[in-house]
Tab-separated table of C-alpha atoms in Angstrom:
chain	number	residue	atom	x	y	z
A	208	UNK	CA	109.095	76.776	49.771
A	209	UNK	CA	106.523	76.569	52.623
A	210	UNK	CA	107.360	78.941	55.435
A	211	UNK	CA	104.142	79.719	57.335
A	212	UNK	CA	103.430	78.179	60.738
A	213	UNK	CA	100.183	76.773	62.128
A	214	UNK	CA	99.759	77.102	65.903
A	215	UNK	CA	96.937	75.404	67.807
A	216	UNK	CA	96.282	77.011	71.194
A	217	UNK	CA	93.916	75.142	73.540
A	218	UNK	CA	93.306	77.595	76.371
A	219	UNK	CA	90.845	77.555	79.246
A	220	UNK	CA	88.079	79.492	77.486
A	221	UNK	CA	88.660	78.675	73.813
A	222	UNK	CA	90.674	76.862	71.163
A	223	UNK	CA	92.371	78.959	68.485
A	224	UNK	CA	93.913	77.935	65.181
A	225	UNK	CA	96.437	80.597	64.208
A	226	UNK	CA	98.510	81.013	61.063
A	227	UNK	CA	101.725	83.060	61.305
A	228	UNK	CA	104.356	84.066	58.774
A	229	UNK	CA	108.124	84.036	59.567
A	230	UNK	CA	107.946	87.685	60.719
A	231	UNK	CA	105.360	86.909	63.415
A	232	UNK	CA	102.477	88.434	61.500
A	233	UNK	CA	99.127	86.810	62.250
A	234	UNK	CA	97.757	85.896	58.823
A	235	UNK	CA	94.557	84.115	59.862
A	236	UNK	CA	92.726	83.128	63.005
A	237	UNK	CA	89.764	80.971	63.958
A	238	UNK	CA	88.538	80.937	67.552
A	239	UNK	CA	86.139	78.331	68.941
A	240	UNK	CA	84.780	79.021	72.458
A	241	UNK	CA	84.563	76.033	74.786
A	242	UNK	CA	82.867	75.461	78.115
A	243	UNK	CA	85.887	75.145	80.418
A	244	UNK	CA	84.416	72.387	82.584
A	245	UNK	CA	81.301	70.966	84.182
A	246	UNK	CA	80.892	70.095	87.839
A	247	UNK	CA	78.973	67.151	89.308
A	248	UNK	CA	79.785	68.121	92.901
A	249	UNK	CA	81.266	71.151	94.707
A	250	UNK	CA	84.943	71.611	93.862
A	251	UNK	CA	84.972	69.174	90.938
A	252	UNK	CA	85.877	70.347	87.429
A	253	UNK	CA	85.840	67.865	84.559
A	254	UNK	CA	85.334	67.967	80.820
A	255	UNK	CA	84.643	65.420	78.099
A	256	UNK	CA	87.884	64.978	76.107
A	257	UNK	CA	85.982	65.184	72.823
A	258	UNK	CA	85.124	68.811	73.672
A	259	UNK	CA	88.800	69.714	73.273
A	260	UNK	CA	89.389	67.625	70.151
A	261	UNK	CA	86.192	68.714	68.416
A	262	UNK	CA	87.137	72.348	69.045
A	263	UNK	CA	90.603	71.745	67.539
A	264	UNK	CA	88.970	70.251	64.441
A	265	UNK	CA	86.420	73.068	64.168
A	266	UNK	CA	89.063	75.774	64.586
A	267	UNK	CA	91.327	74.275	61.921
A	268	UNK	CA	88.458	73.732	59.502
A	269	UNK	CA	87.487	77.355	60.073
A	270	UNK	CA	90.896	78.470	58.776
A	271	UNK	CA	90.507	76.566	55.534
A	272	UNK	CA	87.072	78.127	55.016
A	273	UNK	CA	88.838	81.494	55.111
A	274	UNK	CA	90.860	80.439	52.086
A	275	UNK	CA	94.161	79.694	53.846
A	276	UNK	CA	96.663	78.055	51.500
A	277	UNK	CA	97.592	74.743	53.109
A	278	UNK	CA	100.568	74.247	50.779
A	279	UNK	CA	102.337	77.213	52.391
A	280	UNK	CA	102.487	75.621	55.865
A	281	UNK	CA	105.913	74.333	56.947
A	282	UNK	CA	104.979	72.948	60.356
A	283	UNK	CA	102.427	72.727	63.141
A	284	UNK	CA	102.811	73.348	66.890
A	285	UNK	CA	100.468	72.784	69.809
A	286	UNK	CA	100.201	74.648	73.107
A	287	UNK	CA	97.602	73.905	75.769
A	288	UNK	CA	96.369	74.796	79.223
A	289	UNK	CA	98.509	73.194	81.916
A	290	UNK	CA	97.780	70.383	84.378
A	291	UNK	CA	94.566	69.017	82.828
A	292	UNK	CA	94.927	65.208	82.864
A	293	UNK	CA	93.430	62.189	81.079
A	294	UNK	CA	93.529	58.406	81.427
A	295	UNK	CA	93.424	56.509	78.120
A	296	UNK	CA	93.472	52.887	76.959
A	297	UNK	CA	95.902	51.337	74.476
A	298	UNK	CA	93.981	52.778	71.534
A	299	UNK	CA	94.022	56.247	73.083
A	300	UNK	CA	90.348	56.175	74.049
A	301	UNK	CA	89.639	58.174	77.232
A	302	UNK	CA	88.551	56.036	80.182
A	303	UNK	CA	86.931	58.875	82.121
A	304	UNK	CA	86.397	62.628	81.750
A	305	UNK	CA	89.477	64.842	81.827
A	306	UNK	CA	90.202	66.350	85.239
A	307	UNK	CA	90.518	70.081	84.631
A	308	UNK	CA	93.303	72.164	86.113
A	309	UNK	CA	90.725	74.148	88.115
A	310	UNK	CA	89.505	70.975	89.853
A	311	UNK	CA	89.832	71.143	93.657
A	312	UNK	CA	89.391	67.489	94.704
A	313	UNK	CA	91.822	66.237	97.303
A	314	UNK	CA	92.855	62.834	98.642
A	315	UNK	CA	93.532	63.047	102.355
A	316	UNK	CA	95.128	60.360	104.551
A	317	UNK	CA	97.704	59.077	102.054
A	318	UNK	CA	100.863	57.421	103.443
A	319	UNK	CA	103.484	60.160	103.896
A	320	UNK	CA	106.783	60.139	102.049
A	321	UNK	CA	109.117	58.122	104.276
A	322	UNK	CA	112.752	57.088	104.553
A	323	UNK	CA	115.535	59.484	103.652
A	324	UNK	CA	113.213	61.874	101.830
A	325	UNK	CA	110.706	61.941	104.660
A	326	UNK	CA	113.439	62.822	107.148
A	327	UNK	CA	114.872	65.472	104.830
A	328	UNK	CA	111.492	67.143	104.397
A	329	UNK	CA	110.946	67.142	108.148
A	330	UNK	CA	114.272	68.917	108.720
A	331	UNK	CA	113.474	71.418	105.967
A	332	UNK	CA	110.013	72.109	107.372
A	333	UNK	CA	108.471	70.924	104.110
A	334	UNK	CA	106.457	67.931	105.320
A	335	UNK	CA	103.143	69.795	105.072
A	336	UNK	CA	103.991	71.042	101.577
A	337	UNK	CA	104.703	67.505	100.336
A	338	UNK	CA	101.507	66.211	101.964
A	339	UNK	CA	99.587	69.008	100.247
A	340	UNK	CA	101.101	68.002	96.902
A	341	UNK	CA	100.130	64.358	97.474
A	342	UNK	CA	96.569	65.337	98.337
A	343	UNK	CA	96.285	67.544	95.261
A	344	UNK	CA	97.630	64.963	92.785
A	345	UNK	CA	94.834	63.806	90.480
A	346	UNK	CA	96.554	60.453	89.944
A	347	UNK	CA	96.327	59.712	93.673
A	348	UNK	CA	92.592	60.477	93.653
A	349	UNK	CA	91.898	58.234	90.659
A	350	UNK	CA	93.999	55.401	92.064
A	351	UNK	CA	92.229	55.688	95.439
A	352	UNK	CA	88.625	56.299	94.365
A	353	UNK	CA	88.491	54.745	90.896
A	354	UNK	CA	90.868	51.753	91.133
A	355	UNK	CA	89.315	49.994	88.118
A	356	UNK	CA	89.935	53.046	85.940
A	357	UNK	CA	93.526	53.231	87.154
A	358	UNK	CA	94.017	49.491	86.557
A	359	UNK	CA	92.727	49.858	82.982
A	360	UNK	CA	94.887	52.909	82.201
A	361	UNK	CA	97.456	52.400	79.457
A	362	UNK	CA	98.731	56.001	79.462
A	363	UNK	CA	98.291	58.861	81.908
A	364	UNK	CA	98.506	62.052	79.871
A	365	UNK	CA	98.337	65.791	80.157
A	366	UNK	CA	95.946	67.439	77.711
A	367	UNK	CA	98.940	68.253	75.494
A	368	UNK	CA	99.854	64.552	75.329
A	369	UNK	CA	96.280	63.554	74.510
A	370	UNK	CA	95.943	66.086	71.677
A	371	UNK	CA	99.393	65.094	70.390
A	372	UNK	CA	98.169	61.487	70.202
A	373	UNK	CA	95.026	62.606	68.394
A	374	UNK	CA	97.144	64.517	65.868
A	375	UNK	CA	99.934	61.957	65.320
A	376	UNK	CA	98.796	58.603	66.731
A	377	UNK	CA	101.871	58.556	69.008
A	378	UNK	CA	102.020	58.570	72.816
A	379	UNK	CA	104.579	61.366	73.082
A	380	UNK	CA	104.580	64.855	74.555
A	381	UNK	CA	106.822	67.904	74.683
A	382	UNK	CA	109.219	68.405	77.578
A	383	UNK	CA	107.928	71.981	77.656
A	384	UNK	CA	104.380	70.871	78.508
A	385	UNK	CA	105.219	68.993	81.710
A	386	UNK	CA	103.569	71.083	84.398
A	387	UNK	CA	101.420	69.277	86.938
A	388	UNK	CA	101.341	66.751	89.769
A	389	UNK	CA	103.423	64.168	87.934
A	390	UNK	CA	106.783	62.484	88.696
A	391	UNK	CA	108.766	64.880	86.509
A	392	UNK	CA	112.265	66.089	87.410
A	393	UNK	CA	112.074	69.787	86.649
A	394	UNK	CA	115.831	70.273	87.005
A	395	UNK	CA	116.917	67.616	84.510
A	396	UNK	CA	113.688	68.113	82.506
A	397	UNK	CA	112.920	64.406	82.183
A	398	UNK	CA	110.979	61.796	84.115
A	399	UNK	CA	112.274	61.482	87.663
A	400	UNK	CA	114.929	58.925	88.570
A	401	UNK	CA	113.817	55.777	90.402
A	402	UNK	CA	115.188	57.102	93.700
A	403	UNK	CA	113.280	60.393	93.473
A	404	UNK	CA	110.700	61.070	96.213
A	405	UNK	CA	108.039	61.890	93.612
A	406	UNK	CA	107.477	58.183	92.916
A	407	UNK	CA	106.579	57.751	96.584
A	408	UNK	CA	104.351	60.795	96.598
A	409	UNK	CA	102.557	59.855	93.352
A	410	UNK	CA	102.993	56.075	92.929
A	411	UNK	CA	102.642	54.803	89.363
A	412	UNK	CA	104.283	52.556	86.785
A	413	UNK	CA	106.671	54.687	84.683
A	414	UNK	CA	105.289	52.916	81.599
A	415	UNK	CA	102.058	54.913	82.073
A	416	UNK	CA	103.841	58.094	81.046
A	417	UNK	CA	104.503	59.205	77.438
A	418	UNK	CA	107.912	59.583	75.833
A	419	UNK	CA	109.214	63.144	76.040
A	420	UNK	CA	110.543	65.159	73.084
A	421	UNK	CA	112.547	68.405	73.501
A	422	UNK	CA	111.038	71.692	72.356
A	423	UNK	CA	111.694	72.452	68.707
A	424	UNK	CA	111.908	68.780	67.676
A	425	UNK	CA	109.338	66.673	65.846
A	426	UNK	CA	106.681	64.844	67.862
A	427	UNK	CA	105.590	63.003	64.725
A	428	UNK	CA	103.589	63.703	61.602
A	429	UNK	CA	99.933	64.569	61.180
A	430	UNK	CA	98.184	61.234	60.707
A	431	UNK	CA	95.749	60.386	57.953
A	432	UNK	CA	92.847	60.254	60.444
A	433	UNK	CA	93.795	63.608	61.996
A	434	UNK	CA	94.188	65.090	58.526
A	435	UNK	CA	90.678	64.021	57.587
A	436	UNK	CA	89.146	65.472	60.774
A	437	UNK	CA	91.140	68.717	61.046
A	438	UNK	CA	91.959	69.377	57.407
A	439	UNK	CA	95.659	69.758	58.273
A	440	UNK	CA	97.696	68.141	55.476
A	441	UNK	CA	98.742	64.592	56.296
A	442	UNK	CA	102.480	64.264	56.900
A	443	UNK	CA	103.128	67.792	58.153
A	444	UNK	CA	105.480	67.717	61.171
A	445	UNK	CA	103.995	68.432	64.596
A	446	UNK	CA	106.832	70.225	66.363
A	447	UNK	CA	107.142	70.213	70.150
A	448	UNK	CA	106.283	73.560	71.706
A	449	UNK	CA	105.429	74.099	75.388
A	450	UNK	CA	102.598	74.845	77.808
A	451	UNK	CA	100.595	78.025	77.218
A	452	UNK	CA	102.333	80.162	79.848
A	453	UNK	CA	105.803	79.193	78.577
A	454	UNK	CA	104.776	79.899	74.983
A	455	UNK	CA	103.324	83.228	76.104
A	456	UNK	CA	106.685	84.182	77.633
A	457	UNK	CA	108.479	83.352	74.383
A	458	UNK	CA	105.829	85.042	72.251
A	459	UNK	CA	106.185	88.187	74.368
A	460	UNK	CA	109.915	88.221	73.583
A	461	UNK	CA	110.982	87.653	77.214
A	462	UNK	CA	114.025	85.548	76.393
A	463	UNK	CA	116.476	87.436	78.625
A	464	UNK	CA	116.316	87.174	82.466
A	465	UNK	CA	115.957	90.952	82.940
A	466	UNK	CA	112.681	90.939	80.968
A	467	UNK	CA	109.636	89.676	82.877
A	468	UNK	CA	106.422	88.526	81.278
A	469	UNK	CA	103.258	89.196	83.257
A	470	UNK	CA	100.311	87.061	82.251
A	471	UNK	CA	96.971	88.585	83.105
A	472	UNK	CA	94.928	85.458	82.554
A	473	UNK	CA	92.733	83.147	84.643
A	474	UNK	CA	95.891	82.508	86.641
A	475	UNK	CA	98.055	85.642	86.879
A	476	UNK	CA	101.792	84.997	86.681
A	477	UNK	CA	105.167	86.683	86.462
A	478	UNK	CA	107.774	84.730	84.508
A	479	UNK	CA	111.419	85.220	83.624
A	480	UNK	CA	113.617	82.944	81.511
A	481	UNK	CA	116.897	81.603	82.900
A	482	UNK	CA	119.573	79.083	81.971
A	483	UNK	CA	120.153	78.048	85.600
A	484	UNK	CA	117.769	76.010	87.769
A	485	UNK	CA	116.768	77.947	90.898
A	486	UNK	CA	113.715	77.436	93.095
A	487	UNK	CA	112.470	80.952	93.799
A	488	UNK	CA	110.219	79.383	96.457
A	489	UNK	CA	111.673	76.203	98.007
A	490	UNK	CA	110.095	73.013	96.601
A	491	UNK	CA	108.259	74.984	93.906
A	492	UNK	CA	110.335	74.294	90.783
A	493	UNK	CA	110.868	76.536	87.788
A	494	UNK	CA	108.949	75.094	84.843
A	495	UNK	CA	110.359	74.176	81.426
A	496	UNK	CA	110.634	77.177	79.128
A	497	UNK	CA	109.567	77.109	75.488
A	498	UNK	CA	113.271	76.922	74.591
A	499	UNK	CA	114.936	73.543	75.292
A	500	UNK	CA	117.065	73.305	78.428
A	501	UNK	CA	115.906	76.644	79.867
A	502	UNK	CA	113.653	77.467	82.803
A	503	UNK	CA	110.805	79.829	83.511
A	504	UNK	CA	110.945	81.211	87.049
A	505	UNK	CA	107.278	81.616	87.783
A	506	UNK	CA	105.311	83.159	90.608
A	507	UNK	CA	101.596	82.656	90.195
A	508	UNK	CA	98.441	84.085	91.667
A	509	UNK	CA	95.956	81.263	91.306
A	510	UNK	CA	92.617	82.544	89.982
A	511	UNK	CA	94.290	85.902	89.386
A	512	UNK	CA	92.284	87.635	86.670
A	513	UNK	CA	89.414	85.327	87.512
A	514	UNK	CA	88.706	87.939	90.194
A	515	UNK	CA	88.240	90.585	87.512
A	516	UNK	CA	85.667	88.389	85.788
A	517	UNK	CA	84.042	87.715	89.162
A	518	UNK	CA	83.656	91.463	89.737
A	519	UNK	CA	82.177	92.002	86.289
A	520	UNK	CA	79.704	89.186	86.811
A	521	UNK	CA	78.637	90.306	90.280
A	522	UNK	CA	78.821	94.106	89.979
A	523	UNK	CA	79.352	95.018	86.318
A	524	UNK	CA	75.898	94.527	84.809
A	525	UNK	CA	75.570	98.286	84.236
A	526	UNK	CA	78.714	98.447	82.062
A	527	UNK	CA	77.820	95.244	80.203
A	528	UNK	CA	74.362	96.607	79.384
A	529	UNK	CA	75.651	100.046	78.372
A	530	UNK	CA	78.299	98.484	76.143
A	531	UNK	CA	75.653	96.457	74.340
A	532	UNK	CA	73.501	99.561	73.854
A	533	UNK	CA	76.433	101.669	72.610
A	534	UNK	CA	77.966	98.907	70.491
A	535	UNK	CA	81.359	99.151	72.206
A	536	UNK	CA	83.561	96.681	74.067
A	537	UNK	CA	82.690	96.460	77.806
A	538	UNK	CA	86.423	96.762	78.593
A	539	UNK	CA	86.411	100.438	77.620
A	540	UNK	CA	83.635	101.187	80.106
A	541	UNK	CA	85.396	99.284	82.872
A	542	UNK	CA	88.513	101.333	82.098
A	543	UNK	CA	86.384	104.447	82.568
A	544	UNK	CA	85.284	103.019	85.931
A	545	UNK	CA	88.925	102.655	87.016
A	546	UNK	CA	89.703	106.237	86.024
A	547	UNK	CA	87.054	107.604	88.398
A	548	UNK	CA	89.209	106.469	91.334
A	549	UNK	CA	92.667	107.890	92.188
A	550	UNK	CA	95.767	105.665	92.453
A	551	UNK	CA	95.717	103.763	95.728
A	552	UNK	CA	91.899	103.519	95.740
A	553	UNK	CA	91.796	106.016	98.617
A	554	UNK	CA	93.334	103.541	101.043
A	555	UNK	CA	91.451	100.399	99.972
A	556	UNK	CA	94.013	97.571	99.710
A	557	UNK	CA	93.324	94.070	98.414
A	558	UNK	CA	95.294	90.859	98.957
A	559	UNK	CA	94.459	88.601	95.971
A	560	UNK	CA	94.652	85.134	97.489
A	561	UNK	CA	91.132	84.025	96.572
A	562	UNK	CA	92.536	80.478	96.304
A	563	UNK	CA	95.408	79.066	98.389
A	564	UNK	CA	98.729	77.821	97.077
A	565	UNK	CA	101.494	75.464	98.144
A	566	UNK	CA	104.020	77.838	99.634
A	567	UNK	CA	103.053	81.115	97.980
A	568	UNK	CA	101.586	82.167	100.211
A	569	UNK	CA	100.430	78.902	101.812
A	570	UNK	CA	97.525	76.448	101.991
A	571	UNK	CA	95.722	78.503	104.643
A	572	UNK	CA	95.650	81.725	102.618
A	573	UNK	CA	92.488	83.685	101.869
A	574	UNK	CA	91.694	86.925	100.144
A	575	UNK	CA	91.221	90.166	102.026
A	576	UNK	CA	90.191	93.775	101.390
A	577	UNK	CA	91.013	96.260	104.120
A	578	UNK	CA	90.571	99.987	104.628
A	579	UNK	CA	86.874	100.445	103.813
A	580	UNK	CA	85.432	103.897	104.448
A	581	UNK	CA	82.316	105.819	103.501
A	582	UNK	CA	83.984	107.169	100.339
A	583	UNK	CA	84.384	103.741	98.760
A	584	UNK	CA	82.242	102.515	95.870
A	585	UNK	CA	82.230	99.502	93.564
A	586	UNK	CA	84.666	101.457	91.360
A	587	UNK	CA	87.131	101.508	94.270
A	588	UNK	CA	86.749	97.747	94.677
A	589	UNK	CA	87.410	97.179	90.974
A	590	UNK	CA	90.519	99.338	91.000
A	591	UNK	CA	91.686	97.696	94.249
A	592	UNK	CA	91.450	94.266	92.559
A	593	UNK	CA	93.718	95.425	89.727
A	594	UNK	CA	96.111	97.068	92.192
A	595	UNK	CA	96.171	94.004	94.465
A	596	UNK	CA	97.108	91.747	91.564
A	597	UNK	CA	99.871	94.154	90.556
A	598	UNK	CA	101.153	94.283	94.153
A	599	UNK	CA	101.260	90.477	94.336
A	600	UNK	CA	103.111	90.195	91.047
A	601	UNK	CA	105.538	92.940	92.094
A	602	UNK	CA	106.258	90.895	95.211
A	603	UNK	CA	106.961	87.973	92.863
A	604	UNK	CA	109.337	90.192	90.894
A	605	UNK	CA	111.279	91.037	94.036
A	606	UNK	CA	111.472	87.407	95.133
A	607	UNK	CA	112.774	86.455	91.697
A	608	UNK	CA	115.375	89.220	91.703
A	609	UNK	CA	116.583	88.213	95.162
A	610	UNK	CA	116.994	84.542	94.258
A	611	UNK	CA	118.375	85.024	90.742
A	612	UNK	CA	120.535	88.087	91.360
A	613	UNK	CA	119.237	89.612	88.111
A	614	UNK	CA	117.314	92.922	88.284
A	615	UNK	CA	114.136	93.001	86.211
A	616	UNK	CA	114.164	96.161	84.117
A	617	UNK	CA	111.416	95.578	81.551
A	618	UNK	CA	107.874	94.211	81.620
A	619	UNK	CA	105.868	92.503	78.902
A	620	UNK	CA	102.177	92.055	79.685
A	621	UNK	CA	100.059	89.420	77.925
A	622	UNK	CA	96.703	87.738	78.514
A	623	UNK	CA	93.182	89.128	78.603
A	624	UNK	CA	93.992	91.837	81.132
A	625	UNK	CA	96.560	93.366	78.801
A	626	UNK	CA	93.670	94.634	76.658
A	627	UNK	CA	92.815	97.137	79.391
A	628	UNK	CA	94.707	100.417	79.028
A	629	UNK	CA	93.887	101.233	82.652
A	630	UNK	CA	95.373	97.931	83.868
A	631	UNK	CA	98.502	98.481	81.763
A	632	UNK	CA	99.084	102.001	83.123
A	633	UNK	CA	98.378	100.866	86.674
A	634	UNK	CA	100.918	98.035	86.256
A	635	UNK	CA	103.649	100.433	85.127
A	636	UNK	CA	102.809	102.721	88.044
A	637	UNK	CA	102.929	99.952	90.686
A	638	UNK	CA	106.180	98.454	89.382
A	639	UNK	CA	107.812	101.779	88.560
A	640	UNK	CA	109.159	100.504	85.228
A	641	UNK	CA	107.776	100.559	81.659
A	642	UNK	CA	105.165	97.926	80.756
A	643	UNK	CA	104.767	96.906	77.107
A	644	UNK	CA	102.297	94.732	75.281
A	645	UNK	CA	103.454	92.297	72.583
A	646	UNK	CA	102.542	93.405	69.078
A	647	UNK	CA	99.693	90.889	68.966
A	648	UNK	CA	97.273	89.591	71.572
A	649	UNK	CA	97.890	85.903	70.681
A	650	UNK	CA	101.257	85.704	72.450
A	651	UNK	CA	101.018	82.029	73.459
A	652	UNK	CA	100.105	81.002	69.924
A	653	UNK	CA	102.992	83.090	68.597
A	654	UNK	CA	105.381	81.362	71.007
A	655	UNK	CA	104.229	77.965	69.752
A	656	UNK	CA	104.717	79.151	66.168
A	657	UNK	CA	108.250	80.230	67.081
A	658	UNK	CA	109.002	76.691	68.299
A	659	UNK	CA	107.666	75.437	64.976
A	660	UNK	CA	109.755	77.988	63.070
A	661	UNK	CA	112.971	76.787	64.716
A	662	UNK	CA	112.002	73.126	64.356
A	663	UNK	CA	111.150	73.541	60.676
A	664	UNK	CA	114.395	75.428	59.990
A	665	UNK	CA	112.650	78.705	59.141
A	666	UNK	CA	114.816	80.404	61.802
A	667	UNK	CA	118.168	78.932	62.895
A	668	UNK	CA	117.698	79.447	66.650
A	669	UNK	CA	115.427	80.981	69.263
A	670	UNK	CA	117.338	84.255	69.496
A	671	UNK	CA	116.777	84.745	65.768
A	672	UNK	CA	113.116	83.772	66.106
A	673	UNK	CA	112.617	86.340	68.879
A	674	UNK	CA	114.342	89.033	66.815
A	675	UNK	CA	112.289	88.303	63.699
A	676	UNK	CA	108.894	87.354	65.124
A	677	UNK	CA	108.342	89.424	68.296
A	678	UNK	CA	107.800	93.161	68.322
A	679	UNK	CA	106.769	95.637	70.987
A	680	UNK	CA	103.249	96.969	70.949
A	681	UNK	CA	102.091	99.919	73.027
A	682	UNK	CA	104.370	100.849	75.955
A	683	UNK	CA	103.146	102.488	79.179
A	684	UNK	CA	105.630	104.536	81.224
A	685	UNK	CA	105.125	104.970	84.970
A	686	UNK	CA	103.582	108.149	86.291
A	687	UNK	CA	105.907	109.310	89.063
A	688	UNK	CA	103.211	110.758	91.304
A	689	UNK	CA	101.106	107.596	91.070
A	690	UNK	CA	104.192	105.440	91.670
A	691	UNK	CA	104.959	107.389	94.857
A	692	UNK	CA	101.486	106.572	96.201
A	693	UNK	CA	101.858	102.903	95.327
A	694	UNK	CA	105.357	102.719	96.777
A	695	UNK	CA	104.065	103.768	100.188
A	696	UNK	CA	100.996	101.517	100.139
A	697	UNK	CA	102.975	98.529	98.868
A	698	UNK	CA	105.815	98.767	101.391
A	699	UNK	CA	103.927	99.987	104.450
A	700	UNK	CA	100.609	98.166	104.047
A	701	UNK	CA	100.505	95.414	101.432
A	702	UNK	CA	103.740	93.620	102.345
A	703	UNK	CA	102.672	93.492	105.992
A	704	UNK	CA	99.103	92.300	105.436
A	705	UNK	CA	99.705	88.576	105.117
A	706	UNK	CA	101.756	88.222	108.295
A	707	UNK	CA	99.122	90.137	110.264
A	708	UNK	CA	96.198	88.128	108.854
A	709	UNK	CA	97.809	84.680	108.688
A	710	UNK	CA	96.766	83.628	112.234
A	711	UNK	CA	93.137	84.369	111.354
A	712	UNK	CA	93.437	82.427	108.091
A	713	UNK	CA	94.774	79.395	109.965
A	714	UNK	CA	91.913	79.563	112.440
A	715	UNK	CA	89.380	79.897	109.610
A	716	UNK	CA	90.884	76.853	107.910
A	717	UNK	CA	90.454	74.789	111.073
A	718	UNK	CA	86.867	75.957	111.470
A	719	UNK	CA	86.099	75.048	107.847
A	720	UNK	CA	87.651	71.591	108.251
A	721	UNK	CA	85.416	70.956	111.256
A	722	UNK	CA	82.394	72.083	109.288
C-alpha cells in the first residue's frame, strides 16, 4: 500500500520537491533555485509565472532521476510563499507577471471605507491602518493602473491557487493558503460576507476568487497534462496544505499554544497555534494554521533575516572568500565572527525595522542602531543584527502571551537562520528558555507532507501526525550569565527605543514624501 508523501515547497529563493515517509524521514530531495523577482522600476517586484511552474516541473523530474519509486506515493501537497498574486484568463493563462510579495507599489488616493465601517474605524483610531491596507492591496493597483487587465481577469489567484490549477486544472485553493490583501474573513476562514468592510477596501466581483478547500482535504487529482510535465502520476490526490509559514509551524511540531515556532527566514516570525481567534495586534488577524479551523498567532519582522543576507553581501566578502578557499560553509565562519563579540555587543543595540509594517510597529518605522563607540567593529554589527531580531521576536512572544493568556515555554526555530549555532544559542539566551531545531531543515515541506498524510489516511489526525512525523533536533539551553545581560538591555534599552525614536521616524517619513 502506498504510504510516502510528496511535498512541493515553492519558497522565495527556490522550489523543492521532497519525499517523506510516514515517520517524517526525508527520503529524497530536489532543489531548484529561482530568481525571486525582477524589477522594472524602484520598489517593483514581479516574476514570470512560468518561472515558478517550470521550477516545480524540474524539481519533480529531478526526484524521478534519483530513482524514486512513484508507485509508493499516497498523496501530494503544495506549500508556497505567501501573498504573491496572479491574474489569469478562463484557461488559466496569466494576463500579466505575478506581483511578488516583496513588491512595494502603492495606490494612494483611493476612496476611504465609509458608512458604518468608516465610522467604526475612526472611533477605534484605525482609519490610517485601513487606508494603508487599501494602498498596499495589489488588486487595487491593477484595477487602477491596468484596468484592461482587470477587466479581462477571470480569476485572481495567490501563487498557491495558480500552481494548484496547473497541477489539477481546477480553480481551487486551500483555506490555509489565504494570506494577503484579499477579502478573506480570517475568523470564519472563508471569503468575507457581503457586508464586510473588505469588499469596500478591495472592490472586486466575488466570482474572481477560487473555491476554498479545508486543509487535509482533496483539491483534486493530478491532471494528465501536469503528469506529463512533472512526472507525478496522473490521478494522485493533491491534498490541501497551507502557506509556507503555517506548514513550517506544523512541521516544527508547534501544535500546542505554549510552543512557539520562530522562523528565521526572509521575513522573521514568531507563531503559536490556537483554537480561538484573537487579534494579538488590533486589525492584524491571526492566519489560518495548517490544521483546519485553527489559527496561527503571528508577529512578523518584515525583511527579518534579509538583514543578515544584507550584512553578508555588504561586509562579509572576507568570510565568503575564506570559505571558498577552505571548502567549508560560510555560515561556520560567520558563527566564528559572532563569537568574537560578547553578549550584548558591548552596548550596540539594533532595532530591526528595515521595512515598515501596518501596526507592528507602524508605517513610519525605520531601522536604527544605537550605542556606537570606538570598540565596535563589523563583528559587533553582525551580532547586533542577530540580537535585534531576537529582541523583536521576544517582544512578539510577550504580546502573544498577554493577549492569549498562555505562557510560551518552548521554542522551535526553523528557516535558514536556524542553521547557525551562534544564532540558536543567542536566541535561547535572549528568550531565557530552551530553543530547539526540528529534526530536519525542511520544516515547511514536512508540514505540507503532514497535511497530505492526514488527508490520505496515513495518520488519523494531526496530533498523531505530529507525534509520528516531528522530532526534536539539537536543543540549546540558555546561558544564565548571557541571559542576565540581555534581560537588562532588552528591558531598559530595546523596549524604550521605538517610543523615543518614533517622532524622528514620522518627520523622516514626511520629508521623504515631499522628496
